Structures are given as structure tokens and as C-alpha cells.
PDB file of C-alpha atoms in Angstrom:
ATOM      1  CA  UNK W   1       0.000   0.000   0.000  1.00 96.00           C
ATOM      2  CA  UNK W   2       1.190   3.261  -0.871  1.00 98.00           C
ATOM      3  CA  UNK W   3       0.075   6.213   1.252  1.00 98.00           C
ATOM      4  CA  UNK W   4       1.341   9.754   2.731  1.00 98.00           C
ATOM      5  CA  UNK W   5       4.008   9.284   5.431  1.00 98.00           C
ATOM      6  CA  UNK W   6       3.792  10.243   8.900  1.00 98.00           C
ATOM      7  CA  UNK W   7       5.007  12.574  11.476  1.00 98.00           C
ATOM      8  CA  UNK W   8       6.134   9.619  13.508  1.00 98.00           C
ATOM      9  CA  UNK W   9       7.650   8.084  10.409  1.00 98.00           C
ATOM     10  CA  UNK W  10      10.060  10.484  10.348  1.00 98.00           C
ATOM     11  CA  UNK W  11      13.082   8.354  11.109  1.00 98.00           C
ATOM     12  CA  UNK W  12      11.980   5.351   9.151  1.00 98.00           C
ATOM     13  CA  UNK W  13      11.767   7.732   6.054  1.00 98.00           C
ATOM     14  CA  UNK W  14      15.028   9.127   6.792  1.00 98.00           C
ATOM     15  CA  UNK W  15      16.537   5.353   7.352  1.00 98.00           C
ATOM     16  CA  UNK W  16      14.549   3.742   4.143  1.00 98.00           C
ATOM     17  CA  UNK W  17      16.479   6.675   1.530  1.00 98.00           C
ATOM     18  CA  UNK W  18      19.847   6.417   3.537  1.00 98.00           C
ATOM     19  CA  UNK W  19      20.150   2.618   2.948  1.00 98.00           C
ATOM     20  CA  UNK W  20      19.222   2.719  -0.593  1.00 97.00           C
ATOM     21  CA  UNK W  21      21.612   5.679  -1.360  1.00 97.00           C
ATOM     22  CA  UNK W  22      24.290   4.760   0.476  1.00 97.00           C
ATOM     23  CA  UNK W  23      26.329   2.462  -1.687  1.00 96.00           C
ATOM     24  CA  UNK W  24      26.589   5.446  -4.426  1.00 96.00           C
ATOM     25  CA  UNK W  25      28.674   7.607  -1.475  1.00 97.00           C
ATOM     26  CA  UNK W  26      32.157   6.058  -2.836  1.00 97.00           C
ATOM     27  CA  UNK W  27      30.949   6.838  -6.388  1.00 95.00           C
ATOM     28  CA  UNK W  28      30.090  10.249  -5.759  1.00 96.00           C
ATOM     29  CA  UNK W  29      32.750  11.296  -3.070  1.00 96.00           C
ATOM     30  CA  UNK W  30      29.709  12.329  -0.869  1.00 97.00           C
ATOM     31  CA  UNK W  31      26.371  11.401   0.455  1.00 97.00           C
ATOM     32  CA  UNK W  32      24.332  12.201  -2.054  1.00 96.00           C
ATOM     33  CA  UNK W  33      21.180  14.811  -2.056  1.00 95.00           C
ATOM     34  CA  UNK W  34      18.187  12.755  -0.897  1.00 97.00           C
ATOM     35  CA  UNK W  35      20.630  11.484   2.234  1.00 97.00           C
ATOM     36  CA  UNK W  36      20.168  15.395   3.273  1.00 97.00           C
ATOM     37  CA  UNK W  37      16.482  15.947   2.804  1.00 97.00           C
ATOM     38  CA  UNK W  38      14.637  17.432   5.581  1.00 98.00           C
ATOM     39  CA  UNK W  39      11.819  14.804   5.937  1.00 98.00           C
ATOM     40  CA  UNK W  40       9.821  16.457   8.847  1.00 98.00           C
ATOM     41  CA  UNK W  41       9.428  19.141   6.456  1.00 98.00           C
ATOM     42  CA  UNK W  42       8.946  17.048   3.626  1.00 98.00           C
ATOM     43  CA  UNK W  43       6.140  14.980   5.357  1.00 98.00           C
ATOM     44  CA  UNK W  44       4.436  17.851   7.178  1.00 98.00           C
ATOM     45  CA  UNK W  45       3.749  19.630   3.689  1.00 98.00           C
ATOM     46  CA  UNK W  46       2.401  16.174   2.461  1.00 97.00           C
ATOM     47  CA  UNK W  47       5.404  15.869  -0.181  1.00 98.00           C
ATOM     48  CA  UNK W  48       6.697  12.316   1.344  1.00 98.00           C
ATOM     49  CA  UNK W  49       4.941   9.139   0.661  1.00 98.00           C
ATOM     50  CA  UNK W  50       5.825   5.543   1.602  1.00 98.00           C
ATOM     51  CA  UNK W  51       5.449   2.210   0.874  1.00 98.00           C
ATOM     52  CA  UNK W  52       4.305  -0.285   3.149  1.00 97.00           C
ATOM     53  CA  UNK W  53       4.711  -3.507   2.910  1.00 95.00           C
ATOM     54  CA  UNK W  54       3.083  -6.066   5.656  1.00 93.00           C
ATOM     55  CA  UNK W  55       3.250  -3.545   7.853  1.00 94.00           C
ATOM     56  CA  UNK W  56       6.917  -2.545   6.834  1.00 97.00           C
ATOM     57  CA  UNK W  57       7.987   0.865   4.768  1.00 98.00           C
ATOM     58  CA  UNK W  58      10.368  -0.196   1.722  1.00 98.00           C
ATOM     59  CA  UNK W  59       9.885   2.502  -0.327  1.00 98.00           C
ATOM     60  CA  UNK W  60       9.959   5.707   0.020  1.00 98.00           C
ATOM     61  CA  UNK W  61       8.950   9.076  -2.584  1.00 98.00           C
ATOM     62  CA  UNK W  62       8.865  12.833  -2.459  1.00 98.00           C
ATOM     63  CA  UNK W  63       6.291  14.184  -4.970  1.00 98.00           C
ATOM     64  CA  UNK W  64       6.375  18.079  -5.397  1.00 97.00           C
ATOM     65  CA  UNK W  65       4.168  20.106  -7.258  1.00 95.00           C
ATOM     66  CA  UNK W  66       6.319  22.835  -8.461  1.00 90.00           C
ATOM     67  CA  UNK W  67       6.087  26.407 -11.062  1.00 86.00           C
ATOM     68  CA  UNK W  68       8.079  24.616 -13.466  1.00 87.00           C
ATOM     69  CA  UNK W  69       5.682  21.379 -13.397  1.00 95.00           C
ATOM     70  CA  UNK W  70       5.306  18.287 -11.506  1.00 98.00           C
ATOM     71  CA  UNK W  71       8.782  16.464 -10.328  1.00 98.00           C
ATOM     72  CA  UNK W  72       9.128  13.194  -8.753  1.00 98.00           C
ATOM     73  CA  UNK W  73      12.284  14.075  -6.532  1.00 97.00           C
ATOM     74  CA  UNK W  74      13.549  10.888  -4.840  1.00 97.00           C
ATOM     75  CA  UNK W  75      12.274   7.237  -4.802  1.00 97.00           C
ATOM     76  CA  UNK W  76      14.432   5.045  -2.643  1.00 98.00           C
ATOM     77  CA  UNK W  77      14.130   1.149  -1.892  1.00 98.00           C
ATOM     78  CA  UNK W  78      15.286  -0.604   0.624  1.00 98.00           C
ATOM     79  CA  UNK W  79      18.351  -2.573  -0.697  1.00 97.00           C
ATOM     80  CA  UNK W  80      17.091  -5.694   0.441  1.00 96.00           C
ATOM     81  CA  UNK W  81      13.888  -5.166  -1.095  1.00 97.00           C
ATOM     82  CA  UNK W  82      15.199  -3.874  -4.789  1.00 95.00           C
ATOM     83  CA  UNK W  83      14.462  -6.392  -7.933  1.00 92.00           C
ATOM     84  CA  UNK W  84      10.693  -6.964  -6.246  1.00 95.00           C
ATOM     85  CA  UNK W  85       9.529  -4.454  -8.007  1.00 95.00           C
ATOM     86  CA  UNK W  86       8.286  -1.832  -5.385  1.00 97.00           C
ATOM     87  CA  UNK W  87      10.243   0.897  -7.340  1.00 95.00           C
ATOM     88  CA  UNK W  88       7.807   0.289 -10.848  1.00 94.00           C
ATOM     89  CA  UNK W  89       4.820   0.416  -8.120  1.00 97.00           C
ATOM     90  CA  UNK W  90       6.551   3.755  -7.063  1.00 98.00           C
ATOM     91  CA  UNK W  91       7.172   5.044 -10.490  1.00 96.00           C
ATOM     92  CA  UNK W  92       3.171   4.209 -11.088  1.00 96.00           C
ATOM     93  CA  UNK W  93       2.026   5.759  -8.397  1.00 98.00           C
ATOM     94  CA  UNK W  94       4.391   9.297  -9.069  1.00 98.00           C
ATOM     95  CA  UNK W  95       2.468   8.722 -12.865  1.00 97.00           C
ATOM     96  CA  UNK W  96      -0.841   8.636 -12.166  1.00 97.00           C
ATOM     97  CA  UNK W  97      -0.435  11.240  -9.210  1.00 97.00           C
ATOM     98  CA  UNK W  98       0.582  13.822 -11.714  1.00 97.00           C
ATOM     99  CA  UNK W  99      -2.346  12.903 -13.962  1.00 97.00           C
ATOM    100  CA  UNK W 100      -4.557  13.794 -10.783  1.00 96.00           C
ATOM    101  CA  UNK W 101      -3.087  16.817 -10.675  1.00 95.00           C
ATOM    102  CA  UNK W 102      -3.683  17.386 -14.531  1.00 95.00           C
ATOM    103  CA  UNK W 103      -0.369  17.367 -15.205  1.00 97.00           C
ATOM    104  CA  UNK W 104       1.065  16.481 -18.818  1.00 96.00           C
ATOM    105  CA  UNK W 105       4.794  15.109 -17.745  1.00 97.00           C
ATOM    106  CA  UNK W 106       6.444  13.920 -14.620  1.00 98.00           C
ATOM    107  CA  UNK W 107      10.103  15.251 -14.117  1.00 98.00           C
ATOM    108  CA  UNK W 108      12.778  14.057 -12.196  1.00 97.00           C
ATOM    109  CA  UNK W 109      16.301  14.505 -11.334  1.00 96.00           C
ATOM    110  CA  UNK W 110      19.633  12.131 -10.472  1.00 96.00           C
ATOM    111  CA  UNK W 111      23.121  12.202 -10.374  1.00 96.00           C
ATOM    112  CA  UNK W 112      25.334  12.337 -13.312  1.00 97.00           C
ATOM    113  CA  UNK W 113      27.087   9.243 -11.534  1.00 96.00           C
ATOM    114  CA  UNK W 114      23.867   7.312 -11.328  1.00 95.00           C
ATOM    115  CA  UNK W 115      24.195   5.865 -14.784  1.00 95.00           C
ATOM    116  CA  UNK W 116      21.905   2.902 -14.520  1.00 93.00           C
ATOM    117  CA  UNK W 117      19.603   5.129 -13.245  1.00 94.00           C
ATOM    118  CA  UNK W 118      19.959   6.983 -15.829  1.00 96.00           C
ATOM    119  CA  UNK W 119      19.501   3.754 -17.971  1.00 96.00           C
ATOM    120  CA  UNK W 120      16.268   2.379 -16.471  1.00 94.00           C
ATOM    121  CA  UNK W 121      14.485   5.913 -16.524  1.00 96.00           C
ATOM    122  CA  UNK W 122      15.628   5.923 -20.133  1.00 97.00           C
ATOM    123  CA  UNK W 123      14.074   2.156 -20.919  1.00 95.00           C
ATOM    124  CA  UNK W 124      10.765   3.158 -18.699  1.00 95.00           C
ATOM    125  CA  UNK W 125       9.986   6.603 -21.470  1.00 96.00           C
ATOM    126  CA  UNK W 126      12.349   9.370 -19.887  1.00 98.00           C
ATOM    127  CA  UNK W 127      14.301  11.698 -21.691  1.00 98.00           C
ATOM    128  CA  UNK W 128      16.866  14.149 -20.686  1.00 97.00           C
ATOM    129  CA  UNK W 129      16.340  17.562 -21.152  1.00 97.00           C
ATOM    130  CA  UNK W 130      19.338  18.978 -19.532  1.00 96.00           C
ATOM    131  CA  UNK W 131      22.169  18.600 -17.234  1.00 97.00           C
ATOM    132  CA  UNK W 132      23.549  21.133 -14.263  1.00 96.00           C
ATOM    133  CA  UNK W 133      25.154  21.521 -11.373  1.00 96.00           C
ATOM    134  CA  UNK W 134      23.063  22.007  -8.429  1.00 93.00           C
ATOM    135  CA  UNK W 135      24.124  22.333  -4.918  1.00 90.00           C
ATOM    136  CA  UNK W 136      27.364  20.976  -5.813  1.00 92.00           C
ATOM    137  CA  UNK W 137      26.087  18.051  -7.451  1.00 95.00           C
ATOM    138  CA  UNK W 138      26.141  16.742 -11.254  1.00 96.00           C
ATOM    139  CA  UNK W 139      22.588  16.496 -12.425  1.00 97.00           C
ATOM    140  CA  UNK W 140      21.102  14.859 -15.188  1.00 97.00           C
ATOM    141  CA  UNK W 141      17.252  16.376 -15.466  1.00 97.00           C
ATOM    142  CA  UNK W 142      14.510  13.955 -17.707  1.00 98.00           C
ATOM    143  CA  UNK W 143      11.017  14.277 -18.083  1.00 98.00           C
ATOM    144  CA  UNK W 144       8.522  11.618 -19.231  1.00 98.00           C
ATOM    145  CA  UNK W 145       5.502  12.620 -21.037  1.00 97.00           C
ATOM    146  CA  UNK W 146       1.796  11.204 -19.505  1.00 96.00           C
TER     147      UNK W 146
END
């Protein structure tokens, strides 16, 4: 089940995105952006959503509704719970969440080091539209069309 996270979730939020990002720290030289998110904040203004599983959060993704359009800004996974296919369920969800909020494209964001990120967003419809760096990390920006 996917639903909005909770204040007392805070920690578990914070602990799902760490584990999943933190074998790309040697890569990048640093922890990478999601590892610094403010989730209080993040969950109080409803941005933060999670994945439960049996009573277990796996997943974890900030939605944000933005001037520039509708951006999925992390999904993370639990290591031990990647290949199951909770990410596609994630991805899904992100989808037909912007298409409730009449959005035409969902947007997203990940490091330039990331490259089989950058390969699977590219197999599931994403394309890049530009690259930058942003808060001292190497971005590559894609969007995917609804």
C-alpha cells in the first residue's frame, strides 16, 4: 500500500532513503542529495509518501508540485527489497499522481554518476532535457511525457 508518510515516520523515512543511497557515497565522493532531505518538512507539507509492505515501509517518494511542473524528486528502496519491483509500483504511483493533478509530464532529477539510473528511466519513457550543477552536485534532469 502506498500512502502519505507520517510525522512519527520520520526516522523510518530518513533510514529507508539512507540505505538505498548509500552504496553510491564512494561513487560520488559524498552522500548524495536525498541522504540530506529534511523529511519532517517534507512529510508535514504532504510531499513524502511511503510504501508499506506487511506492515513494513520499503519505499519511500517525495512528490512536489512545483512552477516549473510536476517532479518526482527521490524514490528510494530498501536494498534488500530492490528487484521486487516496489520501485515500478513507485514510479506508477508518481504517474498517475501527476495525472490527478492534470499534469502532462512527470520530471525528475539524479546524479550524473547514477548511470543505470539513468539507464532504467531511459528504458521506462524518460528523456533528458538537460544537465547542471546544483548544490554541488552533477545532475542529469529527464522528463517523461503522460
Amino acid at each position: 500500500m502506498i500512502r502519505r508518510a507520517l510525522a512519527a515516520e520520520t526516522d523510518t523515512v530518513r533510514d529507508v532513503v539512507c540505505a538505498a543511497y548509500a552504496p553510491y557515497i564512494p561513487r560520488i565522493g559524498k552522500p548524495p542529495g536525498p541522504m540530506l532531505d529534511d523529511y519532517a518538512r517534507r512529510i508535514a507539507a504532504g510531499e513524502a509518501w511511503v510504501l508499506d509492505e506487511g506492515g513494513r515501509i520499503v519505499g519511500v517518494l517525495v512528490l512536489e508540485q512545483t512552477a516549473d511542473g510536476f517532479l518526482l524528486d527521490n524514490i528510494a528502496v530498501l536494498p534488500d527489497c530492490q528487484g521486487k519491483g516496489f520501485g515500478h509500483e513507485l514510479l506508477l504511483f508518481a504517474e498517475a499522481e501527476a495525472r490527478r493533478g492534470g499534469f502532462a509530464e512527470v520530471r525528475l532529477y539524479t546524479h550524473a554518476l547514477m548511470t543505470e539510473n539513468i539507464a532504467l528511466y531511459r528504458r521506462i519513457g524518460f528523456v533528458e532535457t538537460h544537465n547542471i550543477t546544483e548544490n554541488g552536485y552533477d545532475r542529469v534532469y529527464m522528463a517523461k511525457r503522460l
